XYZ file of C-alpha atoms in Angstrom:
510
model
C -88.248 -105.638 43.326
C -89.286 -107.894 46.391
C -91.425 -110.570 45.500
C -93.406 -112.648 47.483
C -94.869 -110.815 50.329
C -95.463 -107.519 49.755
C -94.413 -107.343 46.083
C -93.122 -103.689 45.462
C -91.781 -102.279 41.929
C -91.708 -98.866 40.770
C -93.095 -99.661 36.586
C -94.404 -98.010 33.743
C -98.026 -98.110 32.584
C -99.963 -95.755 31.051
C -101.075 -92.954 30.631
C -102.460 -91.630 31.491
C -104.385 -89.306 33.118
C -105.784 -86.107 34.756
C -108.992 -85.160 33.356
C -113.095 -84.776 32.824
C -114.681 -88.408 32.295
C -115.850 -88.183 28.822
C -117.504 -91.193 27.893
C -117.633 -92.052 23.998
C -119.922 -94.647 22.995
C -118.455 -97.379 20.602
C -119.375 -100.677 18.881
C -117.492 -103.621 20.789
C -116.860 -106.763 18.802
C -113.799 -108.683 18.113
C -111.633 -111.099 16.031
C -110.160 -114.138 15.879
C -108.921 -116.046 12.290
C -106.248 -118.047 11.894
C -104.449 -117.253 15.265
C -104.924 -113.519 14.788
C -106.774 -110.962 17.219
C -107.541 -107.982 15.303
C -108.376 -104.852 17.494
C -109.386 -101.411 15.836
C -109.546 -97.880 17.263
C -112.176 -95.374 17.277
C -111.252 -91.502 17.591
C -112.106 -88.348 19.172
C -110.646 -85.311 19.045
C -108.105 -83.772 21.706
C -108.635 -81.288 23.771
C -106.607 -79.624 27.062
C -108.099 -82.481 29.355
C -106.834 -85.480 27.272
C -103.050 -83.959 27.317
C -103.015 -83.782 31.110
C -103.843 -87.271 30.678
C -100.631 -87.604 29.905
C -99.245 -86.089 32.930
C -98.893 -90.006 34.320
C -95.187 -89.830 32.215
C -93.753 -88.560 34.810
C -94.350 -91.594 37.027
C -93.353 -93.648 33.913
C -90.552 -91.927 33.915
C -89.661 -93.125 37.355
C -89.653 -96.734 36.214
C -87.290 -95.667 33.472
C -84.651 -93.621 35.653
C -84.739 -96.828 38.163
C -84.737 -99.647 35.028
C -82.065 -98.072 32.846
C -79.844 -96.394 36.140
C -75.966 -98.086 35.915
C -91.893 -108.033 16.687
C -95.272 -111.183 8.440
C -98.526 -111.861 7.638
C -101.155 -110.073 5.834
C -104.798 -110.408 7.366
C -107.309 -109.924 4.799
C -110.802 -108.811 5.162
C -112.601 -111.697 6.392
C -116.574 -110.834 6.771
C -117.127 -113.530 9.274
C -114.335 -112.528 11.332
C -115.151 -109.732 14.676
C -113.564 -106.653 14.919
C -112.787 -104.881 18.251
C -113.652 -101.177 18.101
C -111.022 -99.769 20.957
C -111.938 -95.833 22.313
C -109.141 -93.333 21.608
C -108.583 -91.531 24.535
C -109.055 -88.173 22.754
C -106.355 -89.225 20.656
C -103.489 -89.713 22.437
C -104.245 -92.370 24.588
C -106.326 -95.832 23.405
C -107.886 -98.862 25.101
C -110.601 -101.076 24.270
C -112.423 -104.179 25.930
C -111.084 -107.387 27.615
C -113.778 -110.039 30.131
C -112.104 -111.658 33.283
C -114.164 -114.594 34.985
C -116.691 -116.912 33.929
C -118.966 -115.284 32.730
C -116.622 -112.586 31.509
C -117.011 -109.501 33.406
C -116.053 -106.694 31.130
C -113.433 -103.856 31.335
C -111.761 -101.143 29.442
C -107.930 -101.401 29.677
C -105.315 -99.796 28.204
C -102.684 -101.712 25.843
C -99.153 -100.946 27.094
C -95.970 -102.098 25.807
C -94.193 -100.130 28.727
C -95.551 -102.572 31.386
C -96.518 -106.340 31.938
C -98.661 -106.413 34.211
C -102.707 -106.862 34.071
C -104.882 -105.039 36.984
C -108.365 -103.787 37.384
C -109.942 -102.623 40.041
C -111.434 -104.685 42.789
C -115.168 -105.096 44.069
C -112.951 -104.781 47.878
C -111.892 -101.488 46.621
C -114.030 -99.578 48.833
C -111.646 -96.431 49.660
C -110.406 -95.517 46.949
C -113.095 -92.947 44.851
C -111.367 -94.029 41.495
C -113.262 -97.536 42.536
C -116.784 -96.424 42.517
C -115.961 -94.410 39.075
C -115.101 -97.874 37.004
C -116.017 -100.925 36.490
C -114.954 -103.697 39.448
C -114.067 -107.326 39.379
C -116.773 -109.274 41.452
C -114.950 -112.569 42.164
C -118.031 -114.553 43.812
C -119.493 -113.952 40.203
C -116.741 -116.035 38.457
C -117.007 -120.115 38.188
C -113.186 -119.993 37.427
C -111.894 -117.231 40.266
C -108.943 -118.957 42.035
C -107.535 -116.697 44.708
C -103.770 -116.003 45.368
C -103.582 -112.909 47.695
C -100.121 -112.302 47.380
C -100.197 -108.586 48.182
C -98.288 -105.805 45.666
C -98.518 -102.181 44.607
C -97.493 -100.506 41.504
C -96.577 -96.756 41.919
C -96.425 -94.431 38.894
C -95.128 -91.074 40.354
C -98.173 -88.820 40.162
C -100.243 -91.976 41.170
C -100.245 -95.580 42.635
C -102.192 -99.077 42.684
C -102.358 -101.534 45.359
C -104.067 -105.206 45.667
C -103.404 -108.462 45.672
C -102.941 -110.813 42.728
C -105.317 -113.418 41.395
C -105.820 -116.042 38.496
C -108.801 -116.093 36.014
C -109.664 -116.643 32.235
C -109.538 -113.960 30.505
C -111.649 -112.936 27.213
C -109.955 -111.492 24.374
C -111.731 -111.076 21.341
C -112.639 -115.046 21.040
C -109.864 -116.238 22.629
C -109.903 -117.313 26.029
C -106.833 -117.174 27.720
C -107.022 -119.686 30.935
C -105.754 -119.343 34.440
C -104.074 -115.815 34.114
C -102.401 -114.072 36.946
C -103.811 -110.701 37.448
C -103.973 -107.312 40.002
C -107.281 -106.980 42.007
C -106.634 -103.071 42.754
C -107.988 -102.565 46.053
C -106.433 -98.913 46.377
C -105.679 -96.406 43.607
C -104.759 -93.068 43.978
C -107.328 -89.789 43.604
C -105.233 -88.808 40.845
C -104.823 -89.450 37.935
C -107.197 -92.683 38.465
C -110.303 -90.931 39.388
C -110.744 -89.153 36.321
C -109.310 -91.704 34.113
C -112.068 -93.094 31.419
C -110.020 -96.860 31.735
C -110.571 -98.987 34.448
C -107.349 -100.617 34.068
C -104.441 -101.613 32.458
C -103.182 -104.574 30.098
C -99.008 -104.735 30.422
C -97.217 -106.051 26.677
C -94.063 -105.699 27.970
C -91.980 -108.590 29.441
C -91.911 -111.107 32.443
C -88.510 -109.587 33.612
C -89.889 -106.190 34.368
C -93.399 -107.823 35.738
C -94.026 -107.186 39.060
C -93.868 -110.546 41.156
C -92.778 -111.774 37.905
C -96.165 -112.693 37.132
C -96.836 -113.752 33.529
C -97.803 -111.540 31.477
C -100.759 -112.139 29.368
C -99.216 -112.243 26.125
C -97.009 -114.903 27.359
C -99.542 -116.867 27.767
C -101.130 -116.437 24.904
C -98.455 -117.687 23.372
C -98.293 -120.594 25.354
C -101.462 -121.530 25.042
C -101.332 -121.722 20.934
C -103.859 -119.012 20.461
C -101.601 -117.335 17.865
C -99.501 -118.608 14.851
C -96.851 -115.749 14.846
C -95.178 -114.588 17.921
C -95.760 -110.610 17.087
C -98.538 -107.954 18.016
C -98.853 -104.797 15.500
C -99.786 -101.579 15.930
C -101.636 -98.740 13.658
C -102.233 -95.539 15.355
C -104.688 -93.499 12.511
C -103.742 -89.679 13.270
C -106.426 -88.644 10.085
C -108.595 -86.564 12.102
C -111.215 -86.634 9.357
C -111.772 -90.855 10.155
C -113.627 -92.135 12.902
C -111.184 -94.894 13.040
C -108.121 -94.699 15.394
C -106.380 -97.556 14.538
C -105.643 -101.213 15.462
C -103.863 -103.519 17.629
C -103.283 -107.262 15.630
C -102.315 -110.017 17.860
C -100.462 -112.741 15.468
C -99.879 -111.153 12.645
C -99.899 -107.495 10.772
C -102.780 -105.756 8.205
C -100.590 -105.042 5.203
C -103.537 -102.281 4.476
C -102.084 -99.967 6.934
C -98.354 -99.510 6.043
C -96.270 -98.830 3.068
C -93.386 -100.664 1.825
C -91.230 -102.813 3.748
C -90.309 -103.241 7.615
C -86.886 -102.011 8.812
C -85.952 -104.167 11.932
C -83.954 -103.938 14.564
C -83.007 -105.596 17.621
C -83.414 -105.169 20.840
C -80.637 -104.260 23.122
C -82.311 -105.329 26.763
C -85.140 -107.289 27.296
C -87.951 -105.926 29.791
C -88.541 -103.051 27.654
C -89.060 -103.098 24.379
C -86.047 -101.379 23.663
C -83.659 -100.373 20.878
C -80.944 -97.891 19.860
C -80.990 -94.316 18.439
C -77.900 -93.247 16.496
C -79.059 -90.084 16.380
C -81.444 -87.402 16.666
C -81.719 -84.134 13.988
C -83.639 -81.252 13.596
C -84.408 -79.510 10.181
C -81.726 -82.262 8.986
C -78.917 -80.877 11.519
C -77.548 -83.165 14.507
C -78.066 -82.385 17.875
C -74.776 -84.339 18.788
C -77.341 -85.687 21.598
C -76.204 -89.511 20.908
C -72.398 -89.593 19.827
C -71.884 -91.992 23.333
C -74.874 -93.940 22.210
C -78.469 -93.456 22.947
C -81.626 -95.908 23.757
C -85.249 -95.799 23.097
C -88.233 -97.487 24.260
C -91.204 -97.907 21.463
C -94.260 -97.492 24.159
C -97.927 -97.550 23.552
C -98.601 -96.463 27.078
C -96.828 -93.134 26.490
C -98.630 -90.185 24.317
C -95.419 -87.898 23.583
C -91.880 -88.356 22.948
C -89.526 -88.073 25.966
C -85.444 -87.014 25.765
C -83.113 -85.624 27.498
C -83.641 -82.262 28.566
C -81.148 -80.566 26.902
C -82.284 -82.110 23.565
C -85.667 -81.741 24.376
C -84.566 -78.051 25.006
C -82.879 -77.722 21.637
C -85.698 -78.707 19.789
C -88.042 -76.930 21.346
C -85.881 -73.970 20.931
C -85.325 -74.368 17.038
C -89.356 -75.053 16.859
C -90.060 -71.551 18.470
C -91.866 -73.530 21.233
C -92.559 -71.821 25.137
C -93.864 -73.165 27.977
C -96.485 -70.477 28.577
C -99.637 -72.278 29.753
C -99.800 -73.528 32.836
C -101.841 -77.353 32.546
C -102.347 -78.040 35.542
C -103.973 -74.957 36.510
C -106.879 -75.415 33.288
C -106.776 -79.186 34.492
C -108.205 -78.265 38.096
C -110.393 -75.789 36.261
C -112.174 -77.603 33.939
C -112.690 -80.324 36.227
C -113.610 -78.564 39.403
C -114.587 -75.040 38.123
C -118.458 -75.072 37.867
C -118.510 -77.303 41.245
C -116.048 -74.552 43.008
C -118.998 -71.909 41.443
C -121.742 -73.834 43.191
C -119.926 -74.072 46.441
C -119.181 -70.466 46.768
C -122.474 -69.081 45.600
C -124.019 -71.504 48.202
C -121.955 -69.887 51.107
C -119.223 -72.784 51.601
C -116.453 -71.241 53.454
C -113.794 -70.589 50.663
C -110.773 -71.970 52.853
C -112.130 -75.116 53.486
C -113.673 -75.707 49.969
C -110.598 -76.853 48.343
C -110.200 -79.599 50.945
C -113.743 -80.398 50.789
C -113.608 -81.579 47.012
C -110.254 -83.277 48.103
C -106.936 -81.442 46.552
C -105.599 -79.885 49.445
C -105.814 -81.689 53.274
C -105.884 -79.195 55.189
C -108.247 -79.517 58.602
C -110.038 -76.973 61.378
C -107.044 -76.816 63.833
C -104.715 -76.198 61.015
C -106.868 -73.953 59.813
C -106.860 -71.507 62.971
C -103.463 -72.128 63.811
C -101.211 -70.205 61.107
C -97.985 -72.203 61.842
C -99.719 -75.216 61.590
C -100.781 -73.630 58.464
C -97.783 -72.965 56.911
C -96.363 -75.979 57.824
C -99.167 -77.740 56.155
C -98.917 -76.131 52.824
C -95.193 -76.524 53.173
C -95.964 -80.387 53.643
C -98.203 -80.334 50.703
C -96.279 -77.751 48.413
C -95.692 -80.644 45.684
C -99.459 -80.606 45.736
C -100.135 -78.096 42.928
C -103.422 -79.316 42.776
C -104.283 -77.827 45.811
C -102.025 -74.962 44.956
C -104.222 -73.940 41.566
C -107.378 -74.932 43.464
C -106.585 -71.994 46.322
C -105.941 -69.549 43.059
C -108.717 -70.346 41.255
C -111.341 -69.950 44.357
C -109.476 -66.595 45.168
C -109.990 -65.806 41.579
C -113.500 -66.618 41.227
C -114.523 -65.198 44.722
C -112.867 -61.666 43.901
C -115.313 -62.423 40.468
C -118.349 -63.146 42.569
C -117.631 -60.082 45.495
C -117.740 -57.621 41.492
C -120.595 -59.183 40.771
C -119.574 -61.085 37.160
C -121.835 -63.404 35.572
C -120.702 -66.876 35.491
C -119.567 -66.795 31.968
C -117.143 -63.534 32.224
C -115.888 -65.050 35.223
C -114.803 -68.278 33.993
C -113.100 -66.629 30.927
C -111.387 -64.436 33.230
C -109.534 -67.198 35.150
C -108.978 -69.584 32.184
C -106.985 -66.502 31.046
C -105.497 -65.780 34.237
C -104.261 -69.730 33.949
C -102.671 -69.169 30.403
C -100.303 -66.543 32.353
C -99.039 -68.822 34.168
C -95.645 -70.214 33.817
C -95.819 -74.170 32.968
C -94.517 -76.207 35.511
C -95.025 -79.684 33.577
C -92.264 -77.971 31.116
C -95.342 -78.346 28.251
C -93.749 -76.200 24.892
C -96.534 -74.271 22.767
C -96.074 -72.642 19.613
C -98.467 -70.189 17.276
C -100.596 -72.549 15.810
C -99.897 -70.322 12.083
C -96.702 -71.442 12.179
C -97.070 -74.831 12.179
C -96.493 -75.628 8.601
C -93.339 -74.097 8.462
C -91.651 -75.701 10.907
C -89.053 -78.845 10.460
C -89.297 -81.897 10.110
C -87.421 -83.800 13.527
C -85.521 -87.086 12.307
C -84.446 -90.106 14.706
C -81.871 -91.979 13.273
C -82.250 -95.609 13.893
C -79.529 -97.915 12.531
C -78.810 -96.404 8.952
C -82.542 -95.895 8.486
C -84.343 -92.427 8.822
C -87.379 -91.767 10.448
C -89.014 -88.157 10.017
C -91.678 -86.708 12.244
C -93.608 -84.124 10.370
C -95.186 -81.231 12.736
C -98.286 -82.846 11.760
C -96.657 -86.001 13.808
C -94.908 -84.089 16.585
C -97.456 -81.621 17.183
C -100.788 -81.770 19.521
C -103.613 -79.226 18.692
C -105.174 -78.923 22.415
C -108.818 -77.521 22.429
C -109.537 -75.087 25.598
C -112.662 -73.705 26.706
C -112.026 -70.300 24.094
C -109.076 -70.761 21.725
C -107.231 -73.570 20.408
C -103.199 -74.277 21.103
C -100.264 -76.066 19.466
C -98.181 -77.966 21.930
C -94.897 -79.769 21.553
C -94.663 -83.377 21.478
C -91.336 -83.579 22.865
C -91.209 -83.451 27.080
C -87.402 -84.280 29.118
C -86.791 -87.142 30.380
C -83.239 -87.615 32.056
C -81.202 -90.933 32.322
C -77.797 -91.440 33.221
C -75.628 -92.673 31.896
C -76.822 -93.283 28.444
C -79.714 -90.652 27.119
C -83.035 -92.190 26.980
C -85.839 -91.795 24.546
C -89.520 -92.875 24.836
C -91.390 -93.699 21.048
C -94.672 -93.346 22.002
C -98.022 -92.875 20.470
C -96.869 -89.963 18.111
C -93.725 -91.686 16.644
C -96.480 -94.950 15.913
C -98.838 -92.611 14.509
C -96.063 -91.733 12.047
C -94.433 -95.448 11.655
C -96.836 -98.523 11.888
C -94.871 -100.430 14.337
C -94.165 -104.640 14.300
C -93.619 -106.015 17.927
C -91.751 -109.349 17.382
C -91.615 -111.335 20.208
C -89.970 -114.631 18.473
C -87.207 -112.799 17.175
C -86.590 -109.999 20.032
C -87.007 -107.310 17.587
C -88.987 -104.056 16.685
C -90.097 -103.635 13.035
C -91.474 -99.893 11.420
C -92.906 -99.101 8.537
C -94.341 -95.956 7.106
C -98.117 -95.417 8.145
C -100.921 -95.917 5.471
């Protein structure tokens, strides 16, 4: 990490996301008794587009291999108190509603115990076409702006954020949290941003992995007396028949939404919030994937559950799981498809069409000369954007030259996609045999914590059938293995972040 000038940090943060903008309309209130923020979480069902949201991991992942290289009170229900209803981004990712500046200028963010640091985008962002697609901080609107301008970026593999910090109150629920350092984005990348349905993000994780060491807002919070309890808890509801997704309590825990008692157990390096796994078993059998020790991270910022490959492999293996649908290739289809119609059937010239709606960069002397051509997509082959893009125009032209109304063409290449091999290592399996299979059990301490399929298992919604996906995506870290916790181990385990006592606390789900 440099700080000062130039502040640079490869970091975690969400997730996050490759896919359509679908707005979901919500009520936005929130609460505030007795030093508690309580936020709750609307739902919507998933569908192919929300899982490529996910597709941000891998930049998470970065932070991870470069980090780890050598949190009772019961809130009851108050009817004065404000409730927060957070969007669930298709249920696998969820953020809800914070104000910057006086007056508070409103923005969706996303809740992340894998980073620390707060950014949105800024009214300078004028480059960037993620910018114009959210919501933008407007400092001359703000009585209590105070500028810093230290500049910094945040990269996240498949996508980065660059700006300069700044200081303003910030609105949560009723508390106002005064003269907090935060990220005016003034560059994000095409992807995943552009699509994204956030407009930023809201790190929980600690100073020591903040970039410029900035405090985080929780910190402050803390600092500030706005809570009585130094722990945030989380309920992720995965009840698909509910229109509530859960809730995020600042200060305290709702004893409504777990069963029983808390196991706890410490953490073993701050930054992270991050235990140990003894082990990891499938069906009740070890792997043998943690005899020299593993770690985890419990992460609300990640939707699956990330291991080492070979573990990842086993499991996968035993769960009859393949990796036969390419995701990237339906991503660039349902998000470009009818607008890569239009420009054919208008007459736009089909080699420069995929650079024209911005996946591939290809220009007019590259275009005539093929060296330069080849040497082009050679520069670009970690593009597959642009590589699916070319397929699917070459698809749907060969479609158009027959002929083929719009609707037999477009099933015709979203079953040309499910061909493909899966280069994002996503496992399916036959959605009939999901009921039979295992139970997967991470050992933590001497307590055990089974995932049920119904826990481990994403139903993903495409344009004409319906797939079960594995949960479980590799992740490699040397020395010691590395596991991420996110969303679907919390939707299992209601989880206690406790901040006072450098600990992690789960509980059974209600």
């Amino acid at each position: 990490m440099i700080l000062g000038r130039g502040v640079q940090m490869t970091t975690a943060t969400v997730l996050l996301p490759i896919m359509i903008c679908i707005w979901m309309s919500s009520l936005v209130s929130m609460s505030s008794s007795e030093g508690l923020v309580r936020v709750s979480l609307k739902k919507q069902n998933l569908d192919l587009n929300s899982v490529s949201a996910a597709m941000i991991t891998p930049g998470r992942h970065q932070s991870y291999l470069s980090k780890f290289g050598l949190r009772g009170n019961n809130i009851s229900d108050d009817p004065n108190s404000d409730i927060v209803y957070f969007k669930n981004y298709r249920d696998i990712q969820y953020y809800g509603e914070i104000g910057i500046g006086s007056p508070p200028q409103r923005f969706q963010v996303v809740f992340d115990t894998g980073s620390s640091n707060l950014w949105i985008p800024s009214s300078k962002c004028l480059f960037s076409i993620a910018c114009y697609l959210h919501s933008k901080f407007r400092a001359g609107l703000s009585s209590s702006y105070r500028k810093i301008g230290i500049p910094c970026t945040i990269d996240y593999g498949s996508g980065s954020i660059s700006g300069v910090f700044s200081q303003d109150n910030v609105k949560l629920g009723d508390f106002i949290i005064k003269d907090q350092e935060f990220i005016e984005a003034r560059k994000e990348g095409f992807l995943p941003f552009v699509v994204s349905q956030f407009d930023g993000v809201l790190g929980l994780g600690f100073q020591d992995i903040s970039v410029g060491q900035a405090t985080p807002l929780w910190d402050n919070m803390i600092q500030q007396g706005h809570v009585t309890q130094k722990i945030f808890s989380v309920w992720l509801n995965r009840d698909t028949t509910t229109n509530t997704g859960g809730e995020i309590v600042f200060g305290g825990l709702d004893w409504r939404h777990f069963r029983g008692e808390h196991s706890y157990f410490p953490l073993t390096k701050i930054g992270h919030w991050q235990i140990e796994i003894a082990d990891v078993l499938v069906a009740d059998v070890s792997t043998g994937s943690c005899e020299l020790g593993c770690t985890a991270t419990v992460d609300t910022g990640t939707s699956f559950l990330a291991g080492p490959t070979p573990v990842v492999a086993q499991i996968n293996h035993f769960i009859g799981a393949e990796g036969i649908l390419s995701l990237e290739c339906q991503t660039v289809f349902l998000n470009y498809g009818n607008l890569i119609w239009e420009y054919l059937i208008s007459g736009l010239r089909p080699e420069t069409l995929c650079a024209d709606i911005g996946l591939c960069i290809f220009n007019e002397t590259i275009l005539m000369d093929k060296n330069l051509r080849d040497a082009s997509r050679n520069e670009t082959s970690g593009n597959t954007f642009c590589a699916f893009c070319e397929m699917i125009v070459f698809w749907i032209q060969m479609q158009i030259r027959q002929q083929k109304a719009k609707d037999r063409v477009f099933k015709y290449v979203d079953e040309l996609c499910q061909k493909l091999p899966s280069p994002v290592q996503k496992s399916f399996v036959d959605c009939k045999r999901v009921a039979d299979l295992p139970d997967v059990t991470f050992m933590i301490g001497n307590r055990s914590f089974p995932l049920s399929p119904h826990h481990y298992i994403l139903r993903v919604e495409g344009k004409h059938s319906t797939r079960c996906m594995s949960g479980f995506v590799p992740l490699d870290v040397t020395p010691s293995p590395l596991w991420v916790l996110g969303d679907m181990f919390m939707g299992a385990y209601h989880t206690v972040f406790d901040f006072g006592n450098l600990r992690i606390g789960f509980a059974k789900a209600a």
